[in-house]
Amino acid sequence: MSKPRVATASLAGCFGCHMSILDIDDRILQLIELVEFDKSPIDDYKGFTQRCAIGLIEGGCCNAENVHVLQDFRKNCDILIALGECAICGGIPAMRNTIPLRECLAEAYLDGPTVHNPSRRIPDDPEIPRLLNRVYPCHEVVKMDYYLQGCPPPADAIWAALTALLTNRPIQLPYELLKYD
Amino acid sequence: MSELATGVREICDRSGGDRARMMDIVQEVQARFGCVSGEALNLIAAATGVHRVEVEGVVSFYTFLSGRPKGRMVIRVCDDIVDEMSGMRPVAEAFSQELGIPFGGTTPDGQFSLEYTACIGLSDQAPAALINDVPVTYLSSDKAREIVAALRRHGDPRKLVHRLGDGNNAHPLVRSMVHNSIRSKGPIVFAPFEDGSALRKAIAMSPVEVIRDIKTSRLRGRGGAGFPTGMKWEFVRAAEGEPKYVFCNADEGEPGTFKDRVILTEYSGLLFEGMTIAGYAMGAQLGILYLRGEYAYLRLLLEHFLDERRRRGLLGRNILGRAGFDFDIRIQMGAGAYVCGEETSLISSCEGRRGDPKNRPPFPAQRGYLGKPTAVNNVETFCCVARILDQSPGWFAQIGSRQSAGTKLFSVSGDVASPGVYEYPFGVRLRQVLEEVGAESPIAVQIGGPSGQMVGPADFDRTICYDDLATGGSMIVFGPERDPVYIAKRFLDFFAHESCGYCTPCRVGTELMRKKLAAILDGRGEADDLPYLEDLARTVKFTSRCGLGQTAPNPVLSTLKNFRDAFERRCPARQEGRRAAFDLAAATAEAESIVLEQAAR
């Protein structure tokens, strides 16, 4: 039987959750015994090669591209896991949600004290994905199956979740892996 | 000193600078100066010795209080579901058009403000509105236009009343167009009563014997929760701390409820007598009637009847000549906050604070108003008390059903031929009530208002009593063309607006439920929304701090239970796990328009 495939993506996140995936250290050798990585920044596959068992999503959706990637993951993965605060709630990027997009862009590209922008244009190249009116947590865009909290979730929590899913056992997350105070 | 400074000083002095009378102070300041301005906040804070932020907290909490100047005439259109069903929308539009301002606005000449408000206790005469204190009923768009024209002419809302209502609505101190609409009278509340008759019998007994009689009668609280009244009184009597207080909760804000309006208009004697008996039984000397701001038009009448009772020795010192039996009643005006109908919020409000609920325990019976033992009872409960003493506990107990003695007033509104107040013995079948009020093929009935439950035809043979369909009295009937999901959403609008915001489950949970219902109505529902809603509703119910949050999910839970089809129809399974509620085009619209504007430059 072929190994189950795992895909990962970083949307509006900081790659911290991906760092945390790598932080499972040498267990990554055990992991690749268990799974095959598909579309992921880790192996730099740009698209899905086949259907995946698990998709790990870091970050929420701040632009149209994030939405397309997330919908693509939903279409190609049996199970989607929201990995970390930004995927679950929007996180730091969602701090802009209380400010109208127009004001955010003006501050960033026109009026901010350190802005140097002689053209007085907000970047609008069609190649640049359009920003959404606010940052959406993943579950508002597609159905998510599981949520792993933390900023980032500890490597041990990611390890516990993945191995539990792959070996079809109930997940055991001790309190130490869930508390953040 | 400025006029404001002198005025505020005078108002604060009148209440002895007592911070517990903050509600009176800010309401008087607003009445005299149009609003409670920033400067007024400072002056009040200085005069009462509290921080400015506390005064500001009170002013910002209550709908009828304002920190900014409003129009000389504030038109508050009731946007309750029953009003909406009775044609409130065109009325609202007419007001808005005629005044040339949107809702929430004030005309440039400072004459008019236009607002929506929650149920004002006139669902039987919907659509209705309040113009300052004056209720205007049975509105239509034509009437709305006439009202604006007339007010522009004479500027006096009281002059809008041409034909007076029945009974005391026509009393010189009321002069209101409101009708009582008493549709059926029972033996307990809506029956003739001679002032003093019950009190005389009460003081012939010892206070303990009075409480024993109330217990024997098996009277339970009429507000909806049904706590045994005698037991509550016993707790207060036994509680440590003096003085003790008797509170009457006349803040009926549950949408679709208006029975207290009728009692206050026509049967206040019964109510005051009940409160006085409570004072005797518990050894209290002060009773407070917390009157909702919407019923301010009844205040002078009630004050008049209180004076009358004082004159006749039924209130005041040495009542009915009995040395040492002193009891008086004061009216505390509310200012448009539904949550103040919750007893601990009501007490907070009377203490001159925001109407925030308090933690229980300690219960008000142990530590209530100003930390002293306090019995808070419903208007109707006090009426029952007076009748029990006047007749006998046994007589009372044999009316109604086994677990629910006596009668209950129902405020019936919605799709019925004869909306109004009905007195029925407990244990009556819902079907019988529906027939007698003239409900034609109803599909749903909201029993006990939004915080009660929504039942369908399968439940019409159930009985109305504490053990089956419990109710505080509101009964809103919905005909075949109404939509249960929409109704639930409207009720959640109400709760989200009225949540005091103190605890997160209620503040956030009501908003989440409201949004989800809106999405479902908008065609963006999906299959797993229903378990999500149920789960969320249960969380809010079990984790909220007071009765508001604990009952706010009821419209969701009971419509989900009894009208599942209506939800399921709208919540199909979606393709590829995409959320129907997410609309990419809408989410990027703002960015697109920014880019387009830039390109055009």
mmCIF file of C-alpha atoms in Angstrom, chain B residues 305-454:
data_model
loop_
_atom_site.group_PDB
_atom_site.id
_atom_site.type_symbol
_atom_site.label_atom_id
_atom_site.label_comp_id
_atom_site.label_asym_id
_atom_site.label_seq_id
_atom_site.Cartn_x
_atom_site.Cartn_y
_atom_site.Cartn_z
ATOM 1 C CA PHE B 305 -52.826 56.538 43.528
ATOM 2 C CA LEU B 306 -49.907 56.243 45.940
ATOM 3 C CA ASP B 307 -50.804 59.654 47.406
ATOM 4 C CA GLU B 308 -54.364 58.530 47.624
ATOM 5 C CA ARG B 309 -53.307 55.458 49.608
ATOM 6 C CA ARG B 310 -51.164 57.585 51.895
ATOM 7 C CA ARG B 311 -54.132 59.857 52.509
ATOM 8 C CA ARG B 312 -56.308 56.871 53.367
ATOM 9 C CA GLY B 313 -53.756 55.430 55.750
ATOM 10 C CA LEU B 314 -52.914 52.505 53.516
ATOM 11 C CA LEU B 315 -49.331 53.642 53.130
ATOM 12 C CA GLY B 316 -46.964 55.645 55.264
ATOM 13 C CA ARG B 317 -46.636 55.602 59.047
ATOM 14 C CA ASN B 318 -48.782 53.426 61.292
ATOM 15 C CA ILE B 319 -50.718 51.922 58.434
ATOM 16 C CA LEU B 320 -54.418 51.328 59.175
ATOM 17 C CA GLY B 321 -53.714 52.686 62.637
ATOM 18 C CA ARG B 322 -51.394 49.882 63.529
ATOM 19 C CA ALA B 323 -48.546 51.365 65.542
ATOM 20 C CA GLY B 324 -45.128 50.555 64.133
ATOM 21 C CA PHE B 325 -46.341 49.300 60.742
ATOM 22 C CA ASP B 326 -44.600 51.768 58.441
ATOM 23 C CA PHE B 327 -44.293 51.170 54.749
ATOM 24 C CA ASP B 328 -44.022 53.380 51.743
ATOM 25 C CA ILE B 329 -43.543 52.904 48.026
ATOM 26 C CA ARG B 330 -41.303 54.877 45.719
ATOM 27 C CA ILE B 331 -41.309 54.705 41.936
ATOM 28 C CA GLN B 332 -37.964 54.265 40.259
ATOM 29 C CA MET B 333 -37.986 55.004 36.560
ATOM 30 C CA GLY B 334 -36.022 52.788 34.204
ATOM 31 C CA ALA B 335 -34.598 54.123 30.972
ATOM 32 C CA GLY B 336 -34.981 51.533 28.256
ATOM 33 C CA ALA B 337 -32.830 48.535 29.141
ATOM 34 C CA TYR B 338 -34.332 45.083 28.755
ATOM 35 C CA VAL B 339 -31.709 43.466 30.970
ATOM 36 C CA CYS B 340 -33.036 45.490 33.928
ATOM 37 C CA GLY B 341 -35.964 43.081 34.019
ATOM 38 C CA GLU B 342 -33.444 40.591 35.391
ATOM 39 C CA GLU B 343 -33.700 41.030 39.135
ATOM 40 C CA THR B 344 -30.033 41.611 39.943
ATOM 41 C CA SER B 345 -29.700 44.094 37.064
ATOM 42 C CA LEU B 346 -32.825 45.809 38.277
ATOM 43 C CA ILE B 347 -31.216 46.176 41.697
ATOM 44 C CA SER B 348 -28.007 47.530 40.133
ATOM 45 C CA SER B 349 -30.084 50.078 38.286
ATOM 46 C CA CYS B 350 -31.916 51.139 41.459
ATOM 47 C CA GLU B 351 -28.541 51.578 43.134
ATOM 48 C CA GLY B 352 -27.728 54.152 40.506
ATOM 49 C CA ARG B 353 -25.427 51.986 38.450
ATOM 50 C CA ARG B 354 -25.363 50.490 35.003
ATOM 51 C CA GLY B 355 -27.940 47.743 34.800
ATOM 52 C CA ASP B 356 -25.335 45.005 35.001
ATOM 53 C CA PRO B 357 -26.371 41.708 36.544
ATOM 54 C CA LYS B 358 -24.682 40.605 39.755
ATOM 55 C CA ASN B 359 -23.293 37.222 40.651
ATOM 56 C CA ARG B 360 -25.678 34.851 42.373
ATOM 57 C CA PRO B 361 -25.224 33.705 45.102
ATOM 58 C CA PRO B 362 -25.632 35.737 47.173
ATOM 59 C CA PHE B 363 -29.230 35.932 46.033
ATOM 60 C CA PRO B 364 -31.122 39.196 46.427
ATOM 61 C CA ALA B 365 -33.071 37.579 49.252
ATOM 62 C CA GLN B 366 -29.779 37.408 51.169
ATOM 63 C CA ARG B 367 -27.972 40.493 49.873
ATOM 64 C CA GLY B 368 -29.866 42.630 47.412
ATOM 65 C CA TYR B 369 -30.470 46.362 47.226
ATOM 66 C CA LEU B 370 -27.544 48.185 48.891
ATOM 67 C CA GLY B 371 -26.456 44.804 50.244
ATOM 68 C CA LYS B 372 -29.667 44.253 52.225
ATOM 69 C CA PRO B 373 -32.204 41.417 51.942
ATOM 70 C CA THR B 374 -34.543 42.205 49.072
ATOM 71 C CA ALA B 375 -37.594 40.444 47.669
ATOM 72 C CA VAL B 376 -38.066 41.114 43.973
ATOM 73 C CA ASN B 377 -41.453 40.071 42.640
ATOM 74 C CA ASN B 378 -43.408 40.505 39.458
ATOM 75 C CA VAL B 379 -46.319 42.952 39.197
ATOM 76 C CA GLU B 380 -48.781 40.114 38.734
ATOM 77 C CA THR B 381 -47.366 38.190 41.696
ATOM 78 C CA PHE B 382 -48.177 41.067 44.048
ATOM 79 C CA CYS B 383 -51.707 41.190 42.644
ATOM 80 C CA CYS B 384 -52.093 37.501 43.446
ATOM 81 C CA VAL B 385 -50.818 38.147 46.975
ATOM 82 C CA ALA B 386 -53.482 40.758 47.630
ATOM 83 C CA ARG B 387 -56.186 38.472 46.261
ATOM 84 C CA ILE B 388 -54.987 35.514 48.327
ATOM 85 C CA LEU B 389 -55.224 37.558 51.507
ATOM 86 C CA ASP B 390 -58.589 38.987 50.475
ATOM 87 C CA GLN B 391 -60.110 35.615 49.618
ATOM 88 C CA SER B 392 -58.178 32.734 51.122
ATOM 89 C CA PRO B 393 -55.153 30.597 50.311
ATOM 90 C CA GLY B 394 -57.375 27.559 49.826
ATOM 91 C CA TRP B 395 -59.626 29.420 47.394
ATOM 92 C CA PHE B 396 -56.582 30.443 45.375
ATOM 93 C CA ALA B 397 -54.960 27.014 45.450
ATOM 94 C CA GLN B 398 -57.998 25.289 43.997
ATOM 95 C CA ILE B 399 -57.840 27.460 40.859
ATOM 96 C CA GLY B 400 -55.463 26.297 38.163
ATOM 97 C CA SER B 401 -53.588 23.035 37.881
ATOM 98 C CA ARG B 402 -51.966 20.796 40.459
ATOM 99 C CA GLN B 403 -48.473 22.280 40.373
ATOM 100 C CA SER B 404 -49.512 25.734 39.204
ATOM 101 C CA ALA B 405 -52.113 27.432 41.351
ATOM 102 C CA GLY B 406 -54.135 30.446 40.284
ATOM 103 C CA THR B 407 -54.547 32.213 36.990
ATOM 104 C CA LYS B 408 -52.096 33.701 34.528
ATOM 105 C CA LEU B 409 -52.371 36.784 32.378
ATOM 106 C CA PHE B 410 -51.436 36.235 28.760
ATOM 107 C CA SER B 411 -50.413 39.071 26.491
ATOM 108 C CA VAL B 412 -51.585 37.782 23.133
ATOM 109 C CA SER B 413 -50.404 39.400 19.929
ATOM 110 C CA GLY B 414 -49.429 38.570 16.371
ATOM 111 C CA ASP B 415 -51.657 36.864 13.828
ATOM 112 C CA VAL B 416 -54.834 36.771 15.884
ATOM 113 C CA ALA B 417 -58.238 38.372 15.530
ATOM 114 C CA SER B 418 -58.347 39.716 19.086
ATOM 115 C CA PRO B 419 -54.974 40.670 20.501
ATOM 116 C CA GLY B 420 -55.027 41.734 24.120
ATOM 117 C CA VAL B 421 -54.749 40.491 27.672
ATOM 118 C CA TYR B 422 -56.476 37.284 28.727
ATOM 119 C CA GLU B 423 -56.713 35.859 32.214
ATOM 120 C CA TYR B 424 -56.823 32.069 32.187
ATOM 121 C CA PRO B 425 -56.462 29.521 34.935
ATOM 122 C CA PHE B 426 -53.169 27.650 34.759
ATOM 123 C CA GLY B 427 -53.428 24.329 33.007
ATOM 124 C CA VAL B 428 -55.419 25.664 30.070
ATOM 125 C CA ARG B 429 -54.641 23.989 26.776
ATOM 126 C CA LEU B 430 -52.786 26.070 24.240
ATOM 127 C CA ARG B 431 -55.275 24.973 21.574
ATOM 128 C CA GLN B 432 -58.174 26.400 23.575
ATOM 129 C CA VAL B 433 -56.398 29.737 23.973
ATOM 130 C CA LEU B 434 -55.590 29.861 20.272
ATOM 131 C CA GLU B 435 -59.226 29.233 19.384
ATOM 132 C CA GLU B 436 -60.502 31.880 21.749
ATOM 133 C CA VAL B 437 -58.083 34.573 20.628
ATOM 134 C CA GLY B 438 -59.017 33.953 17.013
ATOM 135 C CA ALA B 439 -55.812 32.494 15.639
ATOM 136 C CA GLU B 440 -56.478 31.121 12.164
ATOM 137 C CA SER B 441 -54.338 28.112 11.256
ATOM 138 C CA PRO B 442 -51.308 29.227 13.248
ATOM 139 C CA ILE B 443 -48.030 27.511 12.399
ATOM 140 C CA ALA B 444 -46.132 28.589 15.464
ATOM 141 C CA VAL B 445 -46.590 30.223 18.841
ATOM 142 C CA GLN B 446 -43.873 31.926 20.818
ATOM 143 C CA ILE B 447 -44.674 31.131 24.435
ATOM 144 C CA GLY B 448 -43.083 33.349 27.042
ATOM 145 C CA GLY B 449 -41.541 35.732 24.531
ATOM 146 C CA PRO B 450 -38.158 35.300 22.883
ATOM 147 C CA SER B 451 -36.650 33.934 26.068
ATOM 148 C CA GLY B 452 -39.392 31.303 26.180
ATOM 149 C CA GLN B 453 -39.937 28.756 23.465
ATOM 150 C CA MET B 454 -41.346 28.538 19.990
#
